[in-house]
mmCIF file of C-alpha atoms in Angstrom:
data_model
loop_
_atom_site.group_PDB
_atom_site.id
_atom_site.type_symbol
_atom_site.label_atom_id
_atom_site.label_comp_id
_atom_site.label_asym_id
_atom_site.label_seq_id
_atom_site.Cartn_x
_atom_site.Cartn_y
_atom_site.Cartn_z
ATOM 1 C CA ALA A 1 -4.881 68.761 12.992
ATOM 2 C CA ALA A 2 -1.634 70.515 13.996
ATOM 3 C CA GLY A 3 -0.351 70.412 10.405
ATOM 4 C CA CYS A 4 2.178 67.658 11.080
ATOM 5 C CA GLU A 5 2.831 65.079 8.416
ATOM 6 C CA LEU A 6 4.124 61.559 8.744
ATOM 7 C CA GLU A 7 5.531 59.674 5.860
ATOM 8 C CA ALA A 8 6.223 55.932 5.877
ATOM 9 C CA ALA A 9 7.075 53.375 3.235
ATOM 10 C CA VAL A 10 4.884 50.313 3.255
ATOM 11 C CA PHE A 11 5.769 47.297 1.177
ATOM 12 C CA ILE A 12 2.666 45.382 0.067
ATOM 13 C CA GLN A 13 3.724 41.941 -0.921
ATOM 14 C CA GLU A 14 1.983 40.227 -3.762
ATOM 15 C CA PRO A 15 0.281 36.988 -2.631
ATOM 16 C CA GLY A 16 1.876 33.725 -3.648
ATOM 17 C CA PRO A 17 0.434 31.794 -6.545
ATOM 18 C CA LEU A 18 -2.749 29.858 -5.924
ATOM 19 C CA SER A 19 -2.215 26.121 -6.336
ATOM 20 C CA VAL A 20 -4.049 22.800 -6.101
ATOM 21 C CA THR A 21 -2.110 19.591 -5.431
ATOM 22 C CA LEU A 22 -4.080 16.345 -5.528
ATOM 23 C CA GLY A 23 -1.101 14.015 -5.496
ATOM 24 C CA ALA A 24 -0.027 11.135 -7.689
ATOM 25 C CA ASP A 25 -2.353 8.904 -9.653
ATOM 26 C CA THR A 26 -3.655 6.063 -7.494
ATOM 27 C CA THR A 27 -4.545 2.426 -8.104
ATOM 28 C CA LEU A 28 -6.769 0.612 -5.658
ATOM 29 C CA HIS A 29 -8.770 -2.573 -5.623
ATOM 30 C CA LEU A 30 -12.529 -2.670 -6.043
ATOM 31 C CA GLY A 31 -13.988 -2.130 -2.561
ATOM 32 C CA GLU A 32 -11.069 -0.113 -1.193
ATOM 33 C CA PRO A 33 -11.783 3.465 -0.067
ATOM 34 C CA ILE A 34 -9.983 6.614 -1.141
ATOM 35 C CA LEU A 35 -10.081 10.093 0.365
ATOM 36 C CA LEU A 36 -10.733 12.744 -2.292
ATOM 37 C CA PRO A 37 -9.224 16.016 -1.052
ATOM 38 C CA VAL A 38 -10.861 19.375 -1.696
ATOM 39 C CA LEU A 39 -9.768 22.027 0.820
ATOM 40 C CA GLY A 40 -6.797 19.893 1.831
ATOM 41 C CA ALA A 41 -5.451 20.108 -1.725
ATOM 42 C CA ILE A 42 -5.500 23.938 -1.912
ATOM 43 C CA ASN A 43 -2.437 25.869 -0.706
ATOM 44 C CA ASP A 44 -4.471 28.890 0.497
ATOM 45 C CA PRO A 45 -8.125 27.848 0.920
ATOM 46 C CA LEU A 46 -9.135 31.113 2.690
ATOM 47 C CA ARG A 47 -8.673 33.192 -0.456
ATOM 48 C CA VAL A 48 -10.672 30.836 -2.702
ATOM 49 C CA THR A 49 -14.073 32.116 -3.811
ATOM 50 C CA GLN A 50 -15.087 29.278 -6.117
ATOM 51 C CA ILE A 51 -14.378 25.532 -6.130
ATOM 52 C CA THR A 52 -15.360 23.100 -8.874
ATOM 53 C CA THR A 53 -14.804 19.347 -8.584
ATOM 54 C CA GLN A 54 -15.362 16.701 -11.224
ATOM 55 C CA PRO A 55 -16.825 14.135 -11.915
ATOM 56 C CA PHE A 56 -19.125 14.948 -8.965
ATOM 57 C CA PRO A 57 -19.505 18.057 -6.832
ATOM 58 C CA LEU A 58 -17.725 18.038 -3.460
ATOM 59 C CA THR A 59 -17.317 20.793 -0.890
ATOM 60 C CA ALA A 60 -15.109 18.972 1.623
ATOM 61 C CA ASP A 61 -12.600 16.142 1.712
ATOM 62 C CA THR A 62 -14.706 13.007 1.106
ATOM 63 C CA LEU A 63 -14.095 9.279 1.542
ATOM 64 C CA ILE A 64 -15.545 7.245 -1.348
ATOM 65 C CA TYR A 65 -15.569 3.609 -2.484
ATOM 66 C CA PRO A 66 -15.255 3.818 -6.274
ATOM 67 C CA MET A 67 -16.651 1.069 -8.501
ATOM 68 C CA ARG A 68 -14.967 2.259 -11.712
ATOM 69 C CA SER A 69 -11.841 4.164 -12.740
ATOM 70 C CA PHE A 70 -12.169 7.922 -13.236
ATOM 71 C CA ILE A 71 -10.265 11.203 -13.346
ATOM 72 C CA TYR A 72 -10.808 13.450 -10.340
ATOM 73 C CA SER A 73 -10.193 17.168 -10.814
ATOM 74 C CA VAL A 74 -10.365 20.261 -8.618
ATOM 75 C CA SER A 75 -10.424 23.783 -10.055
ATOM 76 C CA VAL A 76 -10.406 26.944 -7.912
ATOM 77 C CA SER A 77 -10.435 30.716 -8.376
ATOM 78 C CA ASP A 78 -10.095 33.724 -6.063
ATOM 79 C CA SER A 79 -11.447 37.301 -6.045
ATOM 80 C CA ASN A 80 -8.582 38.470 -8.286
ATOM 81 C CA ASN A 81 -9.482 35.873 -10.945
ATOM 82 C CA CYS A 82 -6.393 33.814 -10.183
ATOM 83 C CA THR A 83 -7.084 30.163 -11.005
ATOM 84 C CA ALA A 84 -5.507 26.808 -10.293
ATOM 85 C CA SER A 85 -6.410 23.189 -10.953
ATOM 86 C CA ASP A 86 -5.091 19.663 -10.730
ATOM 87 C CA ASN A 87 -6.166 16.190 -11.857
ATOM 88 C CA MET A 88 -5.656 12.761 -10.347
ATOM 89 C CA ARG A 89 -6.372 9.487 -12.111
ATOM 90 C CA ILE A 90 -8.036 6.891 -9.863
ATOM 91 C CA LEU A 91 -7.632 3.414 -11.327
ATOM 92 C CA VAL A 92 -9.875 0.700 -9.887
ATOM 93 C CA ASP A 93 -8.432 -2.791 -10.245
ATOM 94 C CA ARG A 94 -11.428 -5.029 -10.897
ATOM 95 C CA LYS A 95 -9.579 -8.340 -10.655
ATOM 96 C CA ARG A 96 -11.842 -10.633 -8.647
ATOM 97 C CA LEU A 97 -10.429 -11.707 -5.295
ATOM 98 C CA VAL A 98 -11.844 -15.212 -4.995
ATOM 99 C CA TYR A 99 -9.923 -18.265 -3.828
ATOM 100 C CA ILE A 100 -11.362 -21.771 -3.978
ATOM 101 C CA PRO A 101 -8.967 -24.562 -2.918
ATOM 102 C CA ASN A 102 -8.452 -27.618 -5.119
ATOM 103 C CA VAL A 103 -7.791 -30.095 -2.288
ATOM 104 C CA PHE A 104 -8.926 -30.518 1.311
ATOM 105 C CA ASN A 105 -8.650 -33.067 4.103
ATOM 106 C CA PRO A 106 -11.644 -33.316 6.478
ATOM 107 C CA ASP A 107 -9.488 -35.293 8.937
ATOM 108 C CA ALA A 108 -6.819 -32.585 9.191
ATOM 109 C CA THR A 109 -6.549 -29.829 11.768
ATOM 110 C CA ASN A 110 -6.187 -27.146 9.091
ATOM 111 C CA ASN A 111 -7.975 -27.080 5.735
ATOM 112 C CA ALA A 112 -10.633 -29.488 7.060
ATOM 113 C CA VAL A 113 -13.583 -27.748 5.379
ATOM 114 C CA PHE A 114 -13.918 -27.023 1.666
ATOM 115 C CA GLN A 115 -15.005 -23.392 1.552
ATOM 116 C CA ILE A 116 -14.896 -20.244 -0.575
ATOM 117 C CA PHE A 117 -12.579 -17.386 0.352
ATOM 118 C CA GLY A 118 -13.208 -13.883 -0.956
ATOM 119 C CA GLY A 119 -11.821 -10.367 -0.801
ATOM 120 C CA ILE A 120 -13.468 -7.056 -0.041
ATOM 121 C CA ASP A 121 -14.973 -7.000 -3.533
ATOM 122 C CA VAL A 122 -17.252 -10.002 -2.822
ATOM 123 C CA ARG A 123 -20.761 -9.160 -1.595
ATOM 124 C CA LYS A 124 -22.024 -12.719 -1.165
ATOM 125 C CA VAL A 125 -22.004 -16.243 -2.508
ATOM 126 C CA ARG A 126 -25.421 -16.765 -4.042
ATOM 127 C CA SER A 127 -25.073 -20.517 -4.371
ATOM 128 C CA PHE A 128 -22.438 -23.175 -3.769
ATOM 129 C CA ARG A 129 -23.035 -26.738 -4.997
ATOM 130 C CA ILE A 130 -20.767 -29.780 -4.918
ATOM 131 C CA TYR A 131 -21.384 -32.959 -6.956
ATOM 132 C CA ASP A 132 -19.778 -36.388 -6.950
ATOM 133 C CA ARG A 133 -18.494 -38.064 -10.138
ATOM 134 C CA TRP A 134 -21.969 -39.482 -10.880
ATOM 135 C CA GLY A 135 -23.555 -36.037 -10.733
ATOM 136 C CA GLU A 136 -25.237 -36.497 -7.352
ATOM 137 C CA LEU A 137 -25.476 -33.369 -5.211
ATOM 138 C CA VAL A 138 -23.446 -33.904 -2.020
ATOM 139 C CA HIS A 139 -23.495 -30.355 -0.570
ATOM 140 C CA GLN A 140 -25.185 -27.047 -1.177
ATOM 141 C CA ALA A 141 -25.348 -23.656 0.524
ATOM 142 C CA GLU A 142 -26.952 -20.388 -0.553
ATOM 143 C CA GLY A 143 -26.782 -16.709 0.297
ATOM 144 C CA PHE A 144 -23.726 -16.514 2.540
ATOM 145 C CA THR A 145 -20.681 -14.291 2.854
ATOM 146 C CA PRO A 146 -17.266 -15.584 1.768
ATOM 147 C CA ASP A 147 -15.028 -17.099 4.433
ATOM 148 C CA ASP A 148 -18.131 -18.488 6.197
ATOM 149 C CA ILE A 149 -16.901 -21.878 7.378
ATOM 150 C CA SER A 150 -20.442 -22.971 8.293
ATOM 151 C CA ALA A 151 -21.412 -22.825 4.589
ATOM 152 C CA GLY A 152 -18.473 -25.032 3.562
ATOM 153 C CA TRP A 153 -18.457 -28.768 3.017
ATOM 154 C CA ASP A 154 -17.113 -30.966 5.821
ATOM 155 C CA GLY A 155 -16.552 -34.025 3.605
ATOM 156 C CA THR A 156 -19.680 -35.944 4.578
ATOM 157 C CA VAL A 157 -22.457 -37.279 2.349
ATOM 158 C CA LYS A 158 -25.798 -38.037 4.005
ATOM 159 C CA GLY A 159 -24.083 -38.038 7.409
ATOM 160 C CA GLU A 160 -21.337 -40.479 6.378
ATOM 161 C CA LYS A 161 -17.681 -39.736 5.645
ATOM 162 C CA ALA A 162 -17.131 -39.444 1.904
ATOM 163 C CA VAL A 163 -14.416 -41.642 0.438
ATOM 164 C CA PRO A 164 -11.403 -39.890 -1.104
ATOM 165 C CA ALA A 165 -12.340 -38.775 -4.613
ATOM 166 C CA VAL A 166 -12.588 -35.808 -6.952
ATOM 167 C CA PHE A 167 -15.748 -33.689 -6.703
ATOM 168 C CA THR A 168 -17.049 -30.928 -8.967
ATOM 169 C CA TYR A 169 -18.249 -27.569 -7.641
ATOM 170 C CA PHE A 170 -20.276 -24.657 -8.978
ATOM 171 C CA ALA A 171 -20.252 -21.312 -7.153
ATOM 172 C CA GLU A 172 -22.299 -18.281 -8.165
ATOM 173 C CA ILE A 173 -20.618 -15.228 -6.605
ATOM 174 C CA GLU A 174 -22.004 -11.683 -6.470
ATOM 175 C CA PHE A 175 -19.636 -8.716 -6.254
ATOM 176 C CA ILE A 176 -20.138 -5.252 -4.775
ATOM 177 C CA ASP A 177 -20.331 -3.707 -8.249
ATOM 178 C CA GLY A 178 -23.494 -5.751 -8.916
ATOM 179 C CA GLU A 179 -21.865 -8.248 -11.263
ATOM 180 C CA THR A 180 -22.218 -11.995 -10.739
ATOM 181 C CA GLU A 181 -19.759 -14.627 -11.929
ATOM 182 C CA LEU A 182 -19.950 -18.414 -12.041
ATOM 183 C CA TYR A 183 -16.903 -20.307 -10.763
ATOM 184 C CA THR A 184 -16.549 -23.992 -11.598
ATOM 185 C CA GLY A 185 -13.859 -26.521 -10.940
ATOM 186 C CA ASP A 186 -13.004 -29.630 -9.014
ATOM 187 C CA VAL A 187 -11.721 -30.406 -5.564
ATOM 188 C CA THR A 188 -9.923 -33.497 -4.357
ATOM 189 C CA LEU A 189 -10.988 -34.919 -0.989
ATOM 190 C CA VAL A 190 -8.121 -36.727 0.767
ATOM 191 C CA ARG A 191 -8.024 -38.467 4.127
ATOM 192 C CA ASN A 192 -5.244 -39.421 6.531
#
């Protein structure tokens, strides 16, 4: 208003490049969780105007339990049409984590029950049957979770201690991915 002028130099810095960093490819076992980053993977999430994730849409960091391997990708853009993206390969190891012993001793302190052990990929044991060498059913259990000692065989047949011998088993096991597998084999019963 008084006709005075003020002159000043202002340096406007260009913003840094927009980037997305998902991290290294990851291998996990069927049933293990993984956190899929969205905002946590973007270096400057406040300037992002559009986010696209594949193979499914996400808007926030999300914990998932993948059943199959896939490639996860995040693409972003800002109001100046700057774009960035990154991919991460998620490999799901589908090796079945089932352990069935081949010997047990009902008279021992440890390993006294013949049972099925399973990992996080096992949903349930549909059926578990044990036969003697003449094909007679000596034990059966159905619809139980792995590591359930109450569903195992204690080495008795009709209330009597079984004599040391080799027995055959059949176990139908269902996994969290919906698949069912039949496990067969033999177990040796020993006594002190």
